Tab-separated table of N, CA and C in Angstrom:
chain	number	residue	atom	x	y	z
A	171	UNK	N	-7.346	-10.878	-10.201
A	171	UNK	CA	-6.049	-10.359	-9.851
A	171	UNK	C	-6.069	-10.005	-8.357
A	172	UNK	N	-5.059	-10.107	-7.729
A	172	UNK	CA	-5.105	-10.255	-6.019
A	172	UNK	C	-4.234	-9.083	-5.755
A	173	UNK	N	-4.906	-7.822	-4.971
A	173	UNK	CA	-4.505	-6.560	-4.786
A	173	UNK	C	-4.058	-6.478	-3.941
A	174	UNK	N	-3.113	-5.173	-3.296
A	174	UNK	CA	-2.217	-4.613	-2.140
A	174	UNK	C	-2.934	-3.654	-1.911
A	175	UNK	N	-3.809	-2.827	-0.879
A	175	UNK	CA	-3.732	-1.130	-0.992
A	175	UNK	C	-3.032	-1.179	0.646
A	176	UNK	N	-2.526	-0.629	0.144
A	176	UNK	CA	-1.929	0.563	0.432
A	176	UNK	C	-2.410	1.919	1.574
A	177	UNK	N	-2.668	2.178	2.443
A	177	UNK	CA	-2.842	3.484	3.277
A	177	UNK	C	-2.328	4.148	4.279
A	178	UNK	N	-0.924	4.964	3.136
A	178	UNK	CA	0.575	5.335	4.168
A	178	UNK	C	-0.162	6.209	5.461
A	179	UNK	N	0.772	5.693	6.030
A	179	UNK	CA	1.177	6.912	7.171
A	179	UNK	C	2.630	6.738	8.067
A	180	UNK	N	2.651	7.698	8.326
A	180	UNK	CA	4.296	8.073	8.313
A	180	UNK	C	4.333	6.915	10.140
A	181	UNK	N	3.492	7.068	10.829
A	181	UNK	CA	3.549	6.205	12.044
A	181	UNK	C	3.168	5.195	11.672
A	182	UNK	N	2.053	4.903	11.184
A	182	UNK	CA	1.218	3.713	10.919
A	182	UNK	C	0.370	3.141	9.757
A	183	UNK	N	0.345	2.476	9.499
A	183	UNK	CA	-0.070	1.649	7.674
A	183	UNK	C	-1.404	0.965	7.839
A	184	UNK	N	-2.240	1.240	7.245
A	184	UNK	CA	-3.416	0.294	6.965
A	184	UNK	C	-3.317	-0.508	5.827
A	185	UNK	N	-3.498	-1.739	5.856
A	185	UNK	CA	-3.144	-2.641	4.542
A	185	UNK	C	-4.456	-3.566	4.514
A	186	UNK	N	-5.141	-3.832	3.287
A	186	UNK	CA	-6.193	-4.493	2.985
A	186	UNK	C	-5.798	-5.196	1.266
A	187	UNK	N	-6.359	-6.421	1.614
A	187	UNK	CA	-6.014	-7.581	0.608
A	187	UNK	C	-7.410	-7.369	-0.443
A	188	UNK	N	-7.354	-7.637	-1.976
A	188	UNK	CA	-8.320	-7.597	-2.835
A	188	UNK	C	-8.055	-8.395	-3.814
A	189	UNK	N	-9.620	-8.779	-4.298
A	189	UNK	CA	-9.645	-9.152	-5.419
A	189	UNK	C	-10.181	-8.854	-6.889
A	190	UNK	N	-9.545	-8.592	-7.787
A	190	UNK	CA	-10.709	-7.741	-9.286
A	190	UNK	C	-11.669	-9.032	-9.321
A	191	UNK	N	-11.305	-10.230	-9.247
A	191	UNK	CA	-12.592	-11.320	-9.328
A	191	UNK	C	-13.468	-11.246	-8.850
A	192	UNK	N	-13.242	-10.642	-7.317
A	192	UNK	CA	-14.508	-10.943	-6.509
A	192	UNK	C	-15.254	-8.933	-6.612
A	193	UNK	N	-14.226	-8.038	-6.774
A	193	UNK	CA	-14.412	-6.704	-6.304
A	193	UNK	C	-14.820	-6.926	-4.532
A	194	UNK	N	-13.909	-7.550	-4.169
A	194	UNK	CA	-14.059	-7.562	-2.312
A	194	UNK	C	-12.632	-7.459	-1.913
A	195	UNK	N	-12.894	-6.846	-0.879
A	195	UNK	CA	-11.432	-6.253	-0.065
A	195	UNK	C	-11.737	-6.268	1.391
A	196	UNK	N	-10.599	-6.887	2.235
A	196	UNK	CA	-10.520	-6.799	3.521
A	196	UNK	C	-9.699	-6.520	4.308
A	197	UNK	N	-9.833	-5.886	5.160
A	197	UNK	CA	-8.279	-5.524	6.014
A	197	UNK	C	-7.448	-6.487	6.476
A	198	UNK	N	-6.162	-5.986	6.315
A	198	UNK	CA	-5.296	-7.419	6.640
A	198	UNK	C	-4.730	-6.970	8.055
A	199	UNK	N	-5.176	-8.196	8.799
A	199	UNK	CA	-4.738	-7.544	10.829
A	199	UNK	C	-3.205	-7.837	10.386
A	200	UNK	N	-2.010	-6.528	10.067
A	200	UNK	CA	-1.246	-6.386	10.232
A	200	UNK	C	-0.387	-5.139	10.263
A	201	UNK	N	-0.023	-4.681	11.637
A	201	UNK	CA	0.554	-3.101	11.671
A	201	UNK	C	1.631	-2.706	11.469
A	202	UNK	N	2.017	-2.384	10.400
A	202	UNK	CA	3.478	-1.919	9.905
A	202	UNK	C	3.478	-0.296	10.012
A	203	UNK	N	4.801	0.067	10.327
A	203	UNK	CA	5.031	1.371	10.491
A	203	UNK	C	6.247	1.144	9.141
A	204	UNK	N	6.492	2.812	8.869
A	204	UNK	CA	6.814	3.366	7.351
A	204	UNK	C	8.124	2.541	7.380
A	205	UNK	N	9.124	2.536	8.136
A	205	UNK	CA	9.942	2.004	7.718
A	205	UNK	C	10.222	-0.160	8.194
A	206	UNK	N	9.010	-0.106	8.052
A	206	UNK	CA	9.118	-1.626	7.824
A	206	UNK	C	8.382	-2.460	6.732
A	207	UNK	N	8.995	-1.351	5.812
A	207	UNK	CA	8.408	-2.219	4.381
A	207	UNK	C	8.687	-3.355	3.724
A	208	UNK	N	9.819	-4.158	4.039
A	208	UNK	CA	10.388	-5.036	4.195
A	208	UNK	C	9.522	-6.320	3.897
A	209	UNK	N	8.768	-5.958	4.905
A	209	UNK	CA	7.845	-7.119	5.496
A	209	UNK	C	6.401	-7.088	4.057
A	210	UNK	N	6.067	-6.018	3.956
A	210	UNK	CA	5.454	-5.914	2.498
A	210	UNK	C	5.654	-7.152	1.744
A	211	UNK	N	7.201	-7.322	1.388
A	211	UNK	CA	7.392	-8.302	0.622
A	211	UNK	C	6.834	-9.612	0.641
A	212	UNK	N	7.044	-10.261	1.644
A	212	UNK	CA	6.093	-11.407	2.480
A	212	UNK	C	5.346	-11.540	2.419
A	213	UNK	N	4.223	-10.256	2.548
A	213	UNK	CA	2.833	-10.107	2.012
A	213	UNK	C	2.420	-10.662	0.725
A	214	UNK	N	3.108	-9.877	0.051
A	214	UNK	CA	3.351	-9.825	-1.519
A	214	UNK	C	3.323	-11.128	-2.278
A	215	UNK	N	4.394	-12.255	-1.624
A	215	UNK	CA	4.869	-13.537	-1.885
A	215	UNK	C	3.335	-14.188	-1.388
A	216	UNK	N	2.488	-13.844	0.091
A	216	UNK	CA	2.312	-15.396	0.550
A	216	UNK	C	0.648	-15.193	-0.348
A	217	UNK	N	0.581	-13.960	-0.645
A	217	UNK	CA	-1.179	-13.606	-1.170
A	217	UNK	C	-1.110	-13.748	-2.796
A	218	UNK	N	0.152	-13.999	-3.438
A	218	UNK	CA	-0.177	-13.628	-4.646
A	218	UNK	C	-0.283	-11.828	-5.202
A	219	UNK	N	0.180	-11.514	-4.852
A	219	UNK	CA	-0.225	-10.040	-4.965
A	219	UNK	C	0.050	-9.690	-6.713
A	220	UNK	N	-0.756	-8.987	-7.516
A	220	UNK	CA	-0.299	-8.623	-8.402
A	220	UNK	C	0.099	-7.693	-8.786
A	221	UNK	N	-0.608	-6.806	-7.889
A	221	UNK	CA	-0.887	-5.166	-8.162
A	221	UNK	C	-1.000	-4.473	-6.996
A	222	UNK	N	0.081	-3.536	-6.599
A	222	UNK	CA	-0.085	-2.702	-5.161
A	222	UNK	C	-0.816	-1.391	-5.825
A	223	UNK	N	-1.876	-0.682	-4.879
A	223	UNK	CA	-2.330	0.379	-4.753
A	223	UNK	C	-2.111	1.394	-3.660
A	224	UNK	N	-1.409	2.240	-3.661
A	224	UNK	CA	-1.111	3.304	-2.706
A	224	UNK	C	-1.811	4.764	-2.574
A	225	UNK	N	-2.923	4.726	-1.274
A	225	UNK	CA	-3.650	6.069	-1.247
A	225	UNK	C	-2.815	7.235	-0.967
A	226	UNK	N	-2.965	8.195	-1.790
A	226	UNK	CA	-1.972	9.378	-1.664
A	226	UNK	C	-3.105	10.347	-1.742
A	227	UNK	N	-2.527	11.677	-0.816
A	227	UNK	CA	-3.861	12.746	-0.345
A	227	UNK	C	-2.911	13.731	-1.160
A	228	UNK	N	-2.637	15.333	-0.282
A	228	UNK	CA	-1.784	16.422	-0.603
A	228	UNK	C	-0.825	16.454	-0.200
A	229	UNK	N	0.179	17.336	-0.716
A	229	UNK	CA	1.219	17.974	0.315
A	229	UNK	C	2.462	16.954	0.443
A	230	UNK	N	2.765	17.155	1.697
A	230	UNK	CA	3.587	16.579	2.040
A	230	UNK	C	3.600	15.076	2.259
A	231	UNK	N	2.153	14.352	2.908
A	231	UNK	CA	1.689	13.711	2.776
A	231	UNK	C	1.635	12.338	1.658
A	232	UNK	N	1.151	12.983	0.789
A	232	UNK	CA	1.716	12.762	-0.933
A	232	UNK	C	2.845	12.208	-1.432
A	233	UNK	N	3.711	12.972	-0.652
A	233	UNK	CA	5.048	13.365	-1.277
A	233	UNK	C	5.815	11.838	-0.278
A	234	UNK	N	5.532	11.812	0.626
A	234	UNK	CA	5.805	10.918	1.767
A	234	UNK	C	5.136	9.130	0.868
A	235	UNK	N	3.880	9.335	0.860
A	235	UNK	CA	3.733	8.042	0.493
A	235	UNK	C	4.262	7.587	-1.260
A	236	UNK	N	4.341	8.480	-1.740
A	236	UNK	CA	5.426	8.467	-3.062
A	236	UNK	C	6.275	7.594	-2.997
A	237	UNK	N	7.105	8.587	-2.055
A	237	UNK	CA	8.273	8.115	-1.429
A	237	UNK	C	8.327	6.673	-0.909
A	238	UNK	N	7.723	5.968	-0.623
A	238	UNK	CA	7.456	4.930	-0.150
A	238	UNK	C	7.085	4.016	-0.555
A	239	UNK	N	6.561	4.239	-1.805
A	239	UNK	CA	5.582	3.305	-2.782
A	239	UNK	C	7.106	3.381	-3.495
A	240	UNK	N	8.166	4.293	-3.576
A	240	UNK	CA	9.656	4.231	-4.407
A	240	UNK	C	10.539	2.546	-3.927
A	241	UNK	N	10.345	2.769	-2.768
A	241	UNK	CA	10.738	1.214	-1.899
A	241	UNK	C	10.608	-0.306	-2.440
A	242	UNK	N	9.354	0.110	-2.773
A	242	UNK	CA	8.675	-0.957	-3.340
A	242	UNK	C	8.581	-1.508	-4.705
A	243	UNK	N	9.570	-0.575	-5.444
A	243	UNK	CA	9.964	-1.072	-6.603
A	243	UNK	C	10.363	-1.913	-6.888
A	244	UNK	N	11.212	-2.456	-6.036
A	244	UNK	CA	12.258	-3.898	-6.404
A	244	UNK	C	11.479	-4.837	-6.190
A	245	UNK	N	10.059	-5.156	-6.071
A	245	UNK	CA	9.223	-6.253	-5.896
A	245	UNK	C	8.955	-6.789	-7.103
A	246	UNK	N	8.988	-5.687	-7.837
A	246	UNK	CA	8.835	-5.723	-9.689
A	246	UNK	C	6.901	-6.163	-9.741
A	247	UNK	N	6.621	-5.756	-9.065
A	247	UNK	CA	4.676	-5.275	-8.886
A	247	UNK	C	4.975	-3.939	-9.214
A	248	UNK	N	3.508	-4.056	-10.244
A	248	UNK	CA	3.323	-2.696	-10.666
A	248	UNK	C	2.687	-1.981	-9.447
A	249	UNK	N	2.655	-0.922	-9.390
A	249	UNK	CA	2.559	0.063	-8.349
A	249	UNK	C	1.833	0.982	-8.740
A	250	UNK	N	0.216	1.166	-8.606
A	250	UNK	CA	-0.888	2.546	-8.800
A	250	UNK	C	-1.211	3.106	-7.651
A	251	UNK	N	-1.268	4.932	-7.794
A	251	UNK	CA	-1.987	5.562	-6.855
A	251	UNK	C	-3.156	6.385	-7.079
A	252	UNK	N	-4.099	6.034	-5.896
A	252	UNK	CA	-5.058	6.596	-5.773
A	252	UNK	C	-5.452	7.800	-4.770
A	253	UNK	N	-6.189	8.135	-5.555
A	253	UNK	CA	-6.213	10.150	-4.878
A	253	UNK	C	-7.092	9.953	-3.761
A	254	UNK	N	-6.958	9.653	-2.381
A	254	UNK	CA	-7.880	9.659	-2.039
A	254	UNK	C	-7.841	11.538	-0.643
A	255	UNK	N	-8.004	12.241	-1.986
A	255	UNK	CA	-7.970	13.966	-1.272
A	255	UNK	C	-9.049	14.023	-0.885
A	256	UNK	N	-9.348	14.436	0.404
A	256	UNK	CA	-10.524	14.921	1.079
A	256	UNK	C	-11.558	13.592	1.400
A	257	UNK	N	-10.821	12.238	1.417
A	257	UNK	CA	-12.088	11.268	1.623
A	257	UNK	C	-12.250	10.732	3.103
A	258	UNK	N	-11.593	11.545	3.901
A	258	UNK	CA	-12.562	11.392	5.236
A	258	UNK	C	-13.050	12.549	5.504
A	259	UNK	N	-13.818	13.394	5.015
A	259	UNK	CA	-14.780	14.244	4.324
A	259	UNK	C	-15.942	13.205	4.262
């Protein structure tokens, strides 16, 4: 299955492509800021994507990439988040 994650930020997005076949993931050289999710879609279409993953921390934060992963509904990809609280710790 060919993955999305996901790593909001309200300026700037880290996005890395995966696979459950291989369990390998790599960053995808492409810099999207929050409100150009748009372009997600494209992603979505040219990789096969099956499954987006969105890292969500605390707070407001949280609440923000929620919000954002809400956007992304109409892709009709299921959409999981992962806790990643305290992991640049």
């Amino acid at each position: 299955m060919n993955v999305l994650g996901i790593d909001f930020g309200e300026t700037h997005m880290g996005l890395a492509l995966g696979s459950t076949d291989t369990g390998l993931a790599e960053p995808l050289a492409a810099e999207l800021t929050s409100t150009e999710y748009v372009k997600i879609e494209d992603i979505c279409i040219e990789n096969e994507i099956e499954r987006i993953v969105v890292g969500v921390s605390e707070g407001k934060s949280a609440q923000e990439a929620r919000e954002f992963a809400g956007k992304l509904e109409n892709l009709g990809i299921p959409i999981v988040f992962y806790d990643e609280t305290l992991s640049t710790r």
